Amino acid sequence: SYFIGCSGGGRQGLKEMQRFATDYNGVIAGASGPRTPEMTTRRMWEIIQRDSHPDLMSPADWRLVSQAGVERCDQLDGVKDGVAEDPRHCRFDVAELECRGEKTASCLTPQQVAFAKSFYAPLIDENGRKIDEGILPGVLIDSGRSQLALGSFGRAVRKQSNWNGEGFRPGADLAALRRVMPELAADDPDLAPFRGAGGKAILYTGWMDGAVSARMVTDYYDQVVKAAGGKAQADQFSRL
């Protein structure tokens, strides 16, 4: 029997391997969000930032940043094809888009540059602790209002159905979310029972996914490889 899921279903696939190792012979988990509590904290922070600066960045401005990142990273694989292959190895500074004169469609104001850079940078909580590794170059910033974030920190944490971000603190709220939804994370890298039962796993994710950070998935798989004893051992039952 096989489990195939993506996004929330991908996370469930990880939980199956981690918690119920003999349920399935194989698992295909896409865009799995192993660190969903941290991901949800970022989404909530982004909502609050956009609400605080509602007219600062237009959808076209965000596309400009994304396209510039893709163009910078495109040829790292030796082929110019409009695709940023593994942008973890690419360095792109949004400041390169700062206007030299008046604002045009092809540049950003200094305030916009600072705002955009804050979104791509690692998320830092109120105590100076890093929550994540930031967003990869080329990813288009998600400008929606994540119902997962609003529901998690509103209904689950605060028991308020109409909460819109008042009093949100990334560090404190992340800790509260972990307390009330302890199974939301799917980041246990020890898949020894699944491997021992003969299970096989395929993980995949999109480099340009604006919701589930590709780096989160690749970092998790790096931990799986480490826990398995190295790449040769991990390759016996899993692939990314």
CSV table of C-alpha atoms in Angstrom, one decimal:
chain,number,residue,atom,x,y,z
A,1,SER,CA,0.0,0.0,0.0
A,2,TYR,CA,1.2,3.5,-0.8
A,3,PHE,CA,0.6,7.0,0.6
A,4,ILE,CA,0.7,9.9,-1.8
A,5,GLY,CA,0.2,13.5,-0.7
A,6,CYS,CA,1.2,17.1,-1.2
A,7,SER,CA,1.3,20.1,1.0
A,8,GLY,CA,-0.8,19.1,4.1
A,9,GLY,CA,-1.0,15.6,2.6
A,10,GLY,CA,2.8,15.6,2.2
A,11,ARG,CA,3.2,16.5,5.9
A,12,GLN,CA,0.8,13.7,6.7
A,13,GLY,CA,3.1,11.4,4.7
A,14,LEU,CA,6.0,12.4,6.8
A,15,LYS,CA,4.0,11.8,10.0
A,16,GLU,CA,3.1,8.3,8.7
A,17,MET,CA,6.8,7.4,8.3
A,18,GLN,CA,7.7,9.0,11.6
A,19,ARG,CA,4.9,7.8,13.8
A,20,PHE,CA,3.3,4.8,12.1
A,21,ALA,CA,6.1,3.1,10.2
A,22,THR,CA,4.3,0.0,9.1
A,23,ASP,CA,1.1,1.6,7.7
A,24,TYR,CA,2.5,1.9,4.2
A,25,ASN,CA,5.1,0.2,2.0
A,26,GLY,CA,5.8,3.5,0.3
A,27,VAL,CA,5.3,7.2,0.8
A,28,ILE,CA,5.5,10.0,-1.7
A,29,ALA,CA,5.5,13.3,0.1
A,30,GLY,CA,5.4,16.6,-1.8
A,31,ALA,CA,5.9,20.1,-0.4
A,32,SER,CA,5.6,18.5,3.0
A,33,GLY,CA,6.4,21.5,5.3
A,34,PRO,CA,8.1,19.5,8.0
A,35,ARG,CA,8.5,22.7,10.1
A,36,THR,CA,4.9,23.8,9.7
A,37,PRO,CA,4.8,25.7,13.0
A,38,GLU,CA,7.7,27.9,11.9
A,39,MET,CA,6.3,28.2,8.4
A,40,THR,CA,2.9,29.3,9.9
A,41,THR,CA,4.6,31.9,12.1
A,42,ARG,CA,6.3,33.4,9.0
A,43,ARG,CA,3.0,33.6,7.2
A,44,MET,CA,1.4,35.4,10.1
A,45,TRP,CA,4.3,37.8,10.3
A,46,GLU,CA,4.0,38.5,6.6
A,47,ILE,CA,0.3,39.3,6.9
A,48,ILE,CA,1.0,41.8,9.7
A,49,GLN,CA,3.7,43.5,7.7
A,50,ARG,CA,1.5,43.8,4.6
A,51,ASP,CA,-1.4,45.1,6.7
A,52,SER,CA,0.9,47.7,8.3
A,53,HIS,CA,2.1,48.9,4.8
A,54,PRO,CA,-0.9,48.2,2.6
A,55,ASP,CA,0.1,50.3,-0.4
A,56,LEU,CA,3.9,50.0,-0.3
A,57,MET,CA,4.4,47.0,-2.6
A,58,SER,CA,2.1,46.3,-5.6
A,59,PRO,CA,1.8,42.8,-7.1
A,60,ALA,CA,3.9,44.1,-10.0
A,61,ASP,CA,6.7,45.2,-7.5
A,62,TRP,CA,6.8,41.7,-6.0
A,63,ARG,CA,6.9,40.1,-9.4
A,64,LEU,CA,9.8,42.4,-10.3
A,65,VAL,CA,11.8,41.1,-7.3
A,66,SER,CA,10.9,37.5,-8.1
A,67,GLN,CA,11.9,37.8,-11.8
A,68,ALA,CA,15.2,39.5,-11.0
A,69,GLY,CA,16.0,36.7,-8.6
A,70,VAL,CA,15.3,34.1,-11.2
A,71,GLU,CA,17.3,35.9,-13.8
A,72,ARG,CA,20.3,36.1,-11.4
A,73,CYS,CA,20.1,32.4,-10.5
A,74,ASP,CA,19.1,31.1,-13.9
A,75,GLN,CA,22.5,30.2,-15.4
A,76,LEU,CA,24.0,28.5,-12.3
A,77,ASP,CA,23.2,25.2,-13.9
A,78,GLY,CA,24.9,26.2,-17.2
A,79,VAL,CA,21.6,26.6,-19.1
A,80,LYS,CA,19.6,29.9,-19.5
A,81,ASP,CA,16.0,28.6,-19.6
A,82,GLY,CA,14.1,30.9,-17.2
A,83,VAL,CA,14.4,28.4,-14.4
A,84,ALA,CA,16.4,28.9,-11.2
A,85,GLU,CA,17.8,25.4,-10.4
A,86,ASP,CA,18.8,25.1,-6.7
A,87,PRO,CA,18.8,28.8,-5.7
A,88,ARG,CA,20.3,27.9,-2.4
A,89,HIS,CA,23.7,28.5,-4.2
A,90,CYS,CA,22.6,31.9,-5.6
A,91,ARG,CA,23.3,35.3,-4.1
A,92,PHE,CA,20.9,38.1,-5.1
A,93,ASP,CA,20.5,41.4,-3.3
A,94,VAL,CA,17.2,43.2,-3.7
A,95,ALA,CA,19.1,46.5,-3.4
A,96,GLU,CA,20.2,46.0,-7.0
A,97,LEU,CA,16.7,47.0,-7.9
A,98,GLU,CA,16.8,50.4,-6.1
A,99,CYS,CA,15.9,53.3,-8.3
A,100,ARG,CA,18.6,55.7,-9.3
A,101,GLY,CA,16.1,58.5,-9.9
A,102,GLU,CA,12.3,58.5,-10.0
A,103,LYS,CA,10.3,55.4,-9.3
A,104,THR,CA,9.5,53.3,-12.4
A,105,ALA,CA,8.1,49.9,-13.1
A,106,SER,CA,11.6,48.5,-13.3
A,107,CYS,CA,12.9,49.7,-10.0
A,108,LEU,CA,12.0,50.0,-6.3
A,109,THR,CA,12.2,53.0,-3.9
A,110,PRO,CA,14.6,52.7,-0.9
A,111,GLN,CA,11.6,52.0,1.4
A,112,GLN,CA,10.4,49.2,-0.9
A,113,VAL,CA,13.9,47.7,-1.1
A,114,ALA,CA,14.1,47.6,2.7
A,115,PHE,CA,10.6,46.1,3.0
A,116,ALA,CA,11.3,43.4,0.4
A,117,LYS,CA,14.6,42.5,1.9
A,118,SER,CA,12.9,41.9,5.3
A,119,PHE,CA,10.7,39.3,3.7
A,120,TYR,CA,13.5,37.4,2.1
A,121,ALA,CA,15.7,37.5,5.2
A,122,PRO,CA,15.5,34.9,8.0
A,123,LEU,CA,12.6,35.6,10.4
A,124,ILE,CA,13.9,36.8,13.7
A,125,ASP,CA,11.7,36.7,16.8
A,126,GLU,CA,11.3,39.4,19.5
A,127,ASN,CA,14.2,37.9,21.5
A,128,GLY,CA,16.6,37.9,18.6
A,129,ARG,CA,16.3,34.2,17.8
A,130,LYS,CA,16.3,33.0,14.2
A,131,ILE,CA,13.1,31.1,13.4
A,132,ASP,CA,13.9,30.1,9.8
A,133,GLU,CA,16.5,30.6,7.1
A,134,GLY,CA,14.5,33.0,5.0
A,135,ILE,CA,13.1,32.8,1.4
A,136,LEU,CA,15.2,31.7,-1.6
A,137,PRO,CA,15.9,34.2,-4.4
A,138,GLY,CA,13.3,34.0,-7.2
A,139,VAL,CA,10.4,33.0,-5.0
A,140,LEU,CA,7.4,35.2,-5.5
A,141,ILE,CA,6.2,36.4,-2.1
A,142,ASP,CA,2.8,35.0,-1.3
A,143,SER,CA,0.5,38.0,-0.9
A,144,GLY,CA,-2.6,36.1,0.3
A,145,ARG,CA,-4.0,35.9,3.8
A,146,SER,CA,-3.1,32.5,5.0
A,147,GLN,CA,-6.1,31.0,6.7
A,148,LEU,CA,-3.8,28.4,8.3
A,149,ALA,CA,-1.9,31.2,10.1
A,150,LEU,CA,-5.0,33.2,11.1
A,151,GLY,CA,-6.8,30.1,12.3
A,152,SER,CA,-3.7,28.7,14.1
A,153,PHE,CA,-2.9,31.8,16.1
A,154,GLY,CA,-6.5,33.1,16.3
A,155,ARG,CA,-8.8,30.1,16.9
A,156,ALA,CA,-6.3,27.5,18.2
A,157,VAL,CA,-4.0,29.7,20.3
A,158,ARG,CA,-6.3,32.6,21.4
A,159,LYS,CA,-9.8,30.9,20.9
A,160,GLN,CA,-10.8,34.0,18.9
A,161,SER,CA,-12.5,33.4,15.5
A,162,ASN,CA,-12.1,37.0,14.3
A,163,TRP,CA,-8.5,37.7,15.4
A,164,ASN,CA,-6.4,39.7,12.9
A,165,GLY,CA,-3.0,39.7,14.4
A,166,GLU,CA,-3.3,42.0,17.4
A,167,GLY,CA,-0.5,41.3,19.9
A,168,PHE,CA,1.3,38.8,17.8
A,169,ARG,CA,4.8,38.0,18.8
A,170,PRO,CA,6.7,35.5,16.6
A,171,GLY,CA,8.6,33.8,19.4
A,172,ALA,CA,5.9,33.6,22.0
A,173,ASP,CA,3.2,32.7,19.5
A,174,LEU,CA,5.3,30.0,18.0
A,175,ALA,CA,5.9,28.4,21.5
A,176,ALA,CA,2.1,28.7,22.1
A,177,LEU,CA,1.3,27.0,18.8
A,178,ARG,CA,3.6,24.1,19.6
A,179,ARG,CA,1.8,23.6,22.9
A,180,VAL,CA,-1.7,23.6,21.5
A,181,MET,CA,-0.8,21.7,18.3
A,182,PRO,CA,2.1,19.4,19.2
A,183,GLU,CA,1.6,17.2,16.1
A,184,LEU,CA,1.7,20.1,13.6
A,185,ALA,CA,5.5,19.6,13.1
A,186,ALA,CA,6.7,16.7,11.1
A,187,ASP,CA,10.4,17.1,11.5
A,188,ASP,CA,11.6,13.9,13.2
A,189,PRO,CA,14.5,12.7,11.0
A,190,ASP,CA,14.7,9.3,12.6
A,191,LEU,CA,13.0,7.0,10.0
A,192,ALA,CA,14.8,3.8,11.2
A,193,PRO,CA,11.5,2.0,12.0
A,194,PHE,CA,10.1,2.8,8.5
A,195,ARG,CA,13.4,1.7,6.9
A,196,GLY,CA,13.5,-1.4,9.0
A,197,ALA,CA,10.0,-2.3,7.8
A,198,GLY,CA,11.1,-2.1,4.2
A,199,GLY,CA,9.5,1.2,3.5
A,200,LYS,CA,10.5,3.4,0.6
A,201,ALA,CA,10.1,7.2,0.4
A,202,ILE,CA,10.2,9.8,-2.3
A,203,LEU,CA,10.2,13.5,-1.1
A,204,TYR,CA,9.8,16.3,-3.6
A,205,THR,CA,9.3,20.1,-3.5
A,206,GLY,CA,9.3,23.1,-5.8
A,207,TRP,CA,12.2,25.5,-5.6
A,208,MET,CA,9.8,28.5,-6.3
A,209,ASP,CA,7.1,27.4,-3.9
A,210,GLY,CA,5.9,30.6,-2.2
A,211,ALA,CA,4.1,28.8,0.7
A,212,VAL,CA,6.2,25.8,1.6
A,213,SER,CA,9.9,26.8,1.6
A,214,ALA,CA,12.0,24.4,-0.4
A,215,ARG,CA,14.9,25.0,2.0
A,216,MET,CA,12.8,23.7,4.8
A,217,VAL,CA,12.3,20.4,2.9
A,218,THR,CA,15.9,20.1,1.8
A,219,ASP,CA,17.2,20.9,5.3
A,220,TYR,CA,14.9,18.2,6.7
A,221,TYR,CA,16.2,15.6,4.2
A,222,ASP,CA,19.7,16.5,5.1
A,223,GLN,CA,18.9,15.6,8.7
A,224,VAL,CA,17.3,12.3,7.5
A,225,VAL,CA,20.5,11.5,5.7
A,226,LYS,CA,22.5,12.3,8.8
A,227,ALA,CA,20.3,10.2,11.0
A,228,ALA,CA,20.5,7.3,8.6
A,229,GLY,CA,24.3,7.3,8.8
A,230,GLY,CA,25.1,9.0,5.5
A,231,LYS,CA,23.9,9.3,1.9
A,232,ALA,CA,24.6,5.6,1.0
A,233,GLN,CA,22.4,4.4,3.8
A,234,ALA,CA,19.7,7.0,3.2
A,235,ASP,CA,19.7,6.0,-0.6
A,236,GLN,CA,18.7,2.5,0.4
A,237,PHE,CA,15.1,3.7,1.3
A,238,SER,CA,14.7,7.3,0.3
A,239,ARG,CA,15.2,9.9,-2.4
A,240,LEU,CA,14.7,13.7,-2.6
